[in-house]
Amino acid sequence: MNRVLEGEILGPELTPEEEASRAKRVRSRFLATFRKAVRYIPFADEVVAAYFCALDPSTPHRVRGMLLAALAYFVLPTDVIPDFLVGIGFGDDATVLLATITLVRSHISAVHREAAKRFIDGEETQPNRDRA
């Protein structure tokens, strides 16, 4: 776990190429993972708002890096507690997400939260990063 935390979450700032790669991985897996985990995460609206914040080009790079790392941990099926363990598999993911969101909450704007609300309400079938 320490290797994951140090390398994925607490590591040095990402290069633009690393950040783009991580953003692509999160975008490609976020929707499916979110749909499976939503009933286990009481702060699901904040997770989606964090997703929009992470993909917003106006968000500071350090904040984007932290959010992308936490969201990448969320979408990876194998981590400290594998996600396929029903009921507990997303517990470690939720903890990492909550801690990260708490650290960067001031950067998650009303625009990100409104986009998340529309997404959760089903008004959008795919997150549109250009709006956030």
JSON list of C-alpha atoms in Angstrom, two decimals:
[
{"chain": "A", "resi": 1, "resn": "MET", "atom": "CA", "xyz": [0.00, 0.00, 0.00]},
{"chain": "A", "resi": 2, "resn": "ASN", "atom": "CA", "xyz": [2.82, 2.43, 0.80]},
{"chain": "A", "resi": 3, "resn": "ARG", "atom": "CA", "xyz": [4.21, 2.02, -2.72]},
{"chain": "A", "resi": 4, "resn": "VAL", "atom": "CA", "xyz": [0.78, 2.83, -4.16]},
{"chain": "A", "resi": 5, "resn": "LEU", "atom": "CA", "xyz": [0.28, 5.88, -1.95]},
{"chain": "A", "resi": 6, "resn": "GLU", "atom": "CA", "xyz": [3.76, 7.24, -2.56]},
{"chain": "A", "resi": 7, "resn": "GLY", "atom": "CA", "xyz": [3.82, 6.52, -6.27]},
{"chain": "A", "resi": 8, "resn": "GLU", "atom": "CA", "xyz": [0.24, 7.18, -7.23]},
{"chain": "A", "resi": 9, "resn": "ILE", "atom": "CA", "xyz": [-1.02, 9.81, -4.82]},
{"chain": "A", "resi": 10, "resn": "LEU", "atom": "CA", "xyz": [1.80, 11.45, -2.94]},
{"chain": "A", "resi": 11, "resn": "GLY", "atom": "CA", "xyz": [4.44, 11.26, -5.65]},
{"chain": "A", "resi": 12, "resn": "PRO", "atom": "CA", "xyz": [6.12, 14.14, -7.45]},
{"chain": "A", "resi": 13, "resn": "GLU", "atom": "CA", "xyz": [4.18, 16.35, -9.82]},
{"chain": "A", "resi": 14, "resn": "LEU", "atom": "CA", "xyz": [3.30, 14.67, -13.07]},
{"chain": "A", "resi": 15, "resn": "THR", "atom": "CA", "xyz": [4.80, 15.66, -16.37]},
{"chain": "A", "resi": 16, "resn": "PRO", "atom": "CA", "xyz": [2.23, 16.85, -18.91]},
{"chain": "A", "resi": 17, "resn": "GLU", "atom": "CA", "xyz": [2.54, 13.50, -20.71]},
{"chain": "A", "resi": 18, "resn": "GLU", "atom": "CA", "xyz": [1.99, 11.51, -17.49]},
{"chain": "A", "resi": 19, "resn": "GLU", "atom": "CA", "xyz": [-0.98, 13.68, -16.58]},
{"chain": "A", "resi": 20, "resn": "ALA", "atom": "CA", "xyz": [-2.52, 13.20, -20.04]},
{"chain": "A", "resi": 21, "resn": "SER", "atom": "CA", "xyz": [-2.00, 9.44, -19.83]},
{"chain": "A", "resi": 22, "resn": "ARG", "atom": "CA", "xyz": [-3.60, 9.25, -16.39]},
{"chain": "A", "resi": 23, "resn": "ALA", "atom": "CA", "xyz": [-6.51, 11.47, -17.51]},
{"chain": "A", "resi": 24, "resn": "LYS", "atom": "CA", "xyz": [-7.11, 9.18, -20.50]},
{"chain": "A", "resi": 25, "resn": "ARG", "atom": "CA", "xyz": [-7.13, 6.09, -18.25]},
{"chain": "A", "resi": 26, "resn": "VAL", "atom": "CA", "xyz": [-9.56, 7.72, -15.79]},
{"chain": "A", "resi": 27, "resn": "ARG", "atom": "CA", "xyz": [-11.87, 8.94, -18.59]},
{"chain": "A", "resi": 28, "resn": "SER", "atom": "CA", "xyz": [-11.99, 5.52, -20.20]},
{"chain": "A", "resi": 29, "resn": "ARG", "atom": "CA", "xyz": [-12.93, 3.66, -17.01]},
{"chain": "A", "resi": 30, "resn": "PHE", "atom": "CA", "xyz": [-14.70, 6.18, -14.79]},
{"chain": "A", "resi": 31, "resn": "LEU", "atom": "CA", "xyz": [-18.29, 5.71, -15.96]},
{"chain": "A", "resi": 32, "resn": "ALA", "atom": "CA", "xyz": [-18.36, 1.91, -15.64]},
{"chain": "A", "resi": 33, "resn": "THR", "atom": "CA", "xyz": [-16.60, 1.94, -12.28]},
{"chain": "A", "resi": 34, "resn": "PHE", "atom": "CA", "xyz": [-18.80, 4.71, -10.93]},
{"chain": "A", "resi": 35, "resn": "ARG", "atom": "CA", "xyz": [-21.99, 2.87, -11.91]},
{"chain": "A", "resi": 36, "resn": "LYS", "atom": "CA", "xyz": [-20.79, -0.27, -10.05]},
{"chain": "A", "resi": 37, "resn": "ALA", "atom": "CA", "xyz": [-19.68, 1.62, -6.93]},
{"chain": "A", "resi": 38, "resn": "VAL", "atom": "CA", "xyz": [-22.30, 4.35, -6.60]},
{"chain": "A", "resi": 39, "resn": "ARG", "atom": "CA", "xyz": [-24.38, 2.53, -3.98]},
{"chain": "A", "resi": 40, "resn": "TYR", "atom": "CA", "xyz": [-21.30, 2.06, -1.77]},
{"chain": "A", "resi": 41, "resn": "ILE", "atom": "CA", "xyz": [-20.17, 5.70, -1.86]},
{"chain": "A", "resi": 42, "resn": "PRO", "atom": "CA", "xyz": [-22.37, 8.09, 0.11]},
{"chain": "A", "resi": 43, "resn": "PHE", "atom": "CA", "xyz": [-20.60, 11.12, -1.40]},
{"chain": "A", "resi": 44, "resn": "ALA", "atom": "CA", "xyz": [-20.99, 10.03, -5.03]},
{"chain": "A", "resi": 45, "resn": "ASP", "atom": "CA", "xyz": [-21.95, 13.54, -6.14]},
{"chain": "A", "resi": 46, "resn": "GLU", "atom": "CA", "xyz": [-18.60, 14.84, -4.87]},
{"chain": "A", "resi": 47, "resn": "VAL", "atom": "CA", "xyz": [-16.76, 12.05, -6.71]},
{"chain": "A", "resi": 48, "resn": "VAL", "atom": "CA", "xyz": [-18.34, 13.09, -10.01]},
{"chain": "A", "resi": 49, "resn": "ALA", "atom": "CA", "xyz": [-17.68, 16.77, -9.29]},
{"chain": "A", "resi": 50, "resn": "ALA", "atom": "CA", "xyz": [-14.06, 15.85, -8.56]},
{"chain": "A", "resi": 51, "resn": "TYR", "atom": "CA", "xyz": [-13.96, 14.02, -11.90]},
{"chain": "A", "resi": 52, "resn": "PHE", "atom": "CA", "xyz": [-15.10, 17.17, -13.72]},
{"chain": "A", "resi": 53, "resn": "CYS", "atom": "CA", "xyz": [-12.61, 19.26, -11.72]},
{"chain": "A", "resi": 54, "resn": "ALA", "atom": "CA", "xyz": [-9.77, 16.88, -12.63]},
{"chain": "A", "resi": 55, "resn": "LEU", "atom": "CA", "xyz": [-10.54, 17.19, -16.34]},
{"chain": "A", "resi": 56, "resn": "ASP", "atom": "CA", "xyz": [-10.97, 20.97, -16.25]},
{"chain": "A", "resi": 57, "resn": "PRO", "atom": "CA", "xyz": [-7.93, 22.62, -17.87]},
{"chain": "A", "resi": 58, "resn": "SER", "atom": "CA", "xyz": [-8.29, 25.64, -15.58]},
{"chain": "A", "resi": 59, "resn": "THR", "atom": "CA", "xyz": [-7.76, 23.53, -12.46]},
{"chain": "A", "resi": 60, "resn": "PRO", "atom": "CA", "xyz": [-4.19, 23.93, -11.11]},
{"chain": "A", "resi": 61, "resn": "HIS", "atom": "CA", "xyz": [-1.87, 21.12, -12.24]},
{"chain": "A", "resi": 62, "resn": "ARG", "atom": "CA", "xyz": [-1.08, 19.91, -8.71]},
{"chain": "A", "resi": 63, "resn": "VAL", "atom": "CA", "xyz": [-4.80, 19.62, -7.90]},
{"chain": "A", "resi": 64, "resn": "ARG", "atom": "CA", "xyz": [-5.49, 17.86, -11.20]},
{"chain": "A", "resi": 65, "resn": "GLY", "atom": "CA", "xyz": [-2.65, 15.46, -10.48]},
{"chain": "A", "resi": 66, "resn": "MET", "atom": "CA", "xyz": [-3.98, 14.61, -7.03]},
{"chain": "A", "resi": 67, "resn": "LEU", "atom": "CA", "xyz": [-7.51, 14.11, -8.28]},
{"chain": "A", "resi": 68, "resn": "LEU", "atom": "CA", "xyz": [-6.40, 12.05, -11.28]},
{"chain": "A", "resi": 69, "resn": "ALA", "atom": "CA", "xyz": [-4.29, 9.85, -9.01]},
{"chain": "A", "resi": 70, "resn": "ALA", "atom": "CA", "xyz": [-7.22, 9.24, -6.63]},
{"chain": "A", "resi": 71, "resn": "LEU", "atom": "CA", "xyz": [-9.63, 8.65, -9.53]},
{"chain": "A", "resi": 72, "resn": "ALA", "atom": "CA", "xyz": [-7.11, 6.30, -11.18]},
{"chain": "A", "resi": 73, "resn": "TYR", "atom": "CA", "xyz": [-6.94, 4.32, -7.92]},
{"chain": "A", "resi": 74, "resn": "PHE", "atom": "CA", "xyz": [-10.75, 4.22, -7.97]},
{"chain": "A", "resi": 75, "resn": "VAL", "atom": "CA", "xyz": [-10.95, 2.85, -11.51]},
{"chain": "A", "resi": 76, "resn": "LEU", "atom": "CA", "xyz": [-8.20, 0.24, -11.15]},
{"chain": "A", "resi": 77, "resn": "PRO", "atom": "CA", "xyz": [-9.90, -3.12, -10.45]},
{"chain": "A", "resi": 78, "resn": "THR", "atom": "CA", "xyz": [-6.96, -4.48, -8.44]},
{"chain": "A", "resi": 79, "resn": "ASP", "atom": "CA", "xyz": [-5.65, -2.46, -5.57]},
{"chain": "A", "resi": 80, "resn": "VAL", "atom": "CA", "xyz": [-5.19, -2.95, -1.82]},
{"chain": "A", "resi": 81, "resn": "ILE", "atom": "CA", "xyz": [-8.69, -4.44, -1.50]},
{"chain": "A", "resi": 82, "resn": "PRO", "atom": "CA", "xyz": [-9.87, -5.80, -4.88]},
{"chain": "A", "resi": 83, "resn": "ASP", "atom": "CA", "xyz": [-13.05, -4.12, -6.12]},
{"chain": "A", "resi": 84, "resn": "PHE", "atom": "CA", "xyz": [-14.75, -7.43, -6.92]},
{"chain": "A", "resi": 85, "resn": "LEU", "atom": "CA", "xyz": [-15.22, -8.10, -3.18]},
{"chain": "A", "resi": 86, "resn": "VAL", "atom": "CA", "xyz": [-18.83, -6.95, -2.94]},
{"chain": "A", "resi": 87, "resn": "GLY", "atom": "CA", "xyz": [-19.52, -4.47, -0.18]},
{"chain": "A", "resi": 88, "resn": "ILE", "atom": "CA", "xyz": [-15.93, -3.89, 0.90]},
{"chain": "A", "resi": 89, "resn": "GLY", "atom": "CA", "xyz": [-14.02, -3.73, -2.37]},
{"chain": "A", "resi": 90, "resn": "PHE", "atom": "CA", "xyz": [-14.66, -0.04, -2.84]},
{"chain": "A", "resi": 91, "resn": "GLY", "atom": "CA", "xyz": [-13.98, 0.86, 0.80]},
{"chain": "A", "resi": 92, "resn": "ASP", "atom": "CA", "xyz": [-10.31, 1.68, 0.29]},
{"chain": "A", "resi": 93, "resn": "ASP", "atom": "CA", "xyz": [-11.16, 3.51, -2.94]},
{"chain": "A", "resi": 94, "resn": "ALA", "atom": "CA", "xyz": [-13.76, 5.61, -1.12]},
{"chain": "A", "resi": 95, "resn": "THR", "atom": "CA", "xyz": [-11.26, 6.45, 1.62]},
{"chain": "A", "resi": 96, "resn": "VAL", "atom": "CA", "xyz": [-8.64, 7.63, -0.88]},
{"chain": "A", "resi": 97, "resn": "LEU", "atom": "CA", "xyz": [-11.26, 9.65, -2.79]},
{"chain": "A", "resi": 98, "resn": "LEU", "atom": "CA", "xyz": [-12.69, 11.27, 0.33]},
{"chain": "A", "resi": 99, "resn": "ALA", "atom": "CA", "xyz": [-9.25, 12.24, 1.64]},
{"chain": "A", "resi": 100, "resn": "THR", "atom": "CA", "xyz": [-8.22, 13.72, -1.70]},
{"chain": "A", "resi": 101, "resn": "ILE", "atom": "CA", "xyz": [-11.51, 15.58, -2.21]},
{"chain": "A", "resi": 102, "resn": "THR", "atom": "CA", "xyz": [-11.21, 17.01, 1.29]},
{"chain": "A", "resi": 103, "resn": "LEU", "atom": "CA", "xyz": [-7.73, 18.32, 0.48]},
{"chain": "A", "resi": 104, "resn": "VAL", "atom": "CA", "xyz": [-8.76, 20.03, -2.76]},
{"chain": "A", "resi": 105, "resn": "ARG", "atom": "CA", "xyz": [-12.40, 20.88, -2.05]},
{"chain": "A", "resi": 106, "resn": "SER", "atom": "CA", "xyz": [-11.84, 24.61, -2.60]},
{"chain": "A", "resi": 107, "resn": "HIS", "atom": "CA", "xyz": [-10.96, 23.91, -6.25]},
{"chain": "A", "resi": 108, "resn": "ILE", "atom": "CA", "xyz": [-14.19, 22.01, -6.96]},
{"chain": "A", "resi": 109, "resn": "SER", "atom": "CA", "xyz": [-16.39, 24.81, -8.25]},
{"chain": "A", "resi": 110, "resn": "ALA", "atom": "CA", "xyz": [-20.12, 25.31, -8.60]},
{"chain": "A", "resi": 111, "resn": "VAL", "atom": "CA", "xyz": [-19.70, 24.60, -12.33]},
{"chain": "A", "resi": 112, "resn": "HIS", "atom": "CA", "xyz": [-18.17, 21.19, -11.53]},
{"chain": "A", "resi": 113, "resn": "ARG", "atom": "CA", "xyz": [-20.95, 20.41, -9.05]},
{"chain": "A", "resi": 114, "resn": "GLU", "atom": "CA", "xyz": [-23.67, 21.44, -11.53]},
{"chain": "A", "resi": 115, "resn": "ALA", "atom": "CA", "xyz": [-22.13, 19.24, -14.22]},
{"chain": "A", "resi": 116, "resn": "ALA", "atom": "CA", "xyz": [-22.04, 16.38, -11.70]},
{"chain": "A", "resi": 117, "resn": "LYS", "atom": "CA", "xyz": [-25.70, 16.93, -10.80]},
{"chain": "A", "resi": 118, "resn": "ARG", "atom": "CA", "xyz": [-26.70, 16.81, -14.48]},
{"chain": "A", "resi": 119, "resn": "PHE", "atom": "CA", "xyz": [-24.65, 13.67, -14.97]},
{"chain": "A", "resi": 120, "resn": "ILE", "atom": "CA", "xyz": [-26.11, 11.88, -11.93]},
{"chain": "A", "resi": 121, "resn": "ASP", "atom": "CA", "xyz": [-29.65, 12.95, -12.86]},
{"chain": "A", "resi": 122, "resn": "GLY", "atom": "CA", "xyz": [-29.12, 11.28, -16.23]},
{"chain": "A", "resi": 123, "resn": "GLU", "atom": "CA", "xyz": [-29.26, 14.48, -18.26]},
{"chain": "A", "resi": 124, "resn": "GLU", "atom": "CA", "xyz": [-25.87, 13.56, -19.69]},
{"chain": "A", "resi": 125, "resn": "THR", "atom": "CA", "xyz": [-24.88, 10.01, -20.53]},
{"chain": "A", "resi": 126, "resn": "GLN", "atom": "CA", "xyz": [-21.15, 10.80, -20.68]},
{"chain": "A", "resi": 127, "resn": "PRO", "atom": "CA", "xyz": [-19.23, 13.41, -18.74]},
{"chain": "A", "resi": 128, "resn": "ASN", "atom": "CA", "xyz": [-18.34, 16.23, -21.09]},
{"chain": "A", "resi": 129, "resn": "ARG", "atom": "CA", "xyz": [-15.00, 17.63, -20.03]},
{"chain": "A", "resi": 130, "resn": "ASP", "atom": "CA", "xyz": [-15.41, 20.73, -22.20]},
{"chain": "A", "resi": 131, "resn": "ARG", "atom": "CA", "xyz": [-18.19, 22.04, -19.96]},
{"chain": "A", "resi": 132, "resn": "ALA", "atom": "CA", "xyz": [-16.39, 21.76, -16.66]}
]
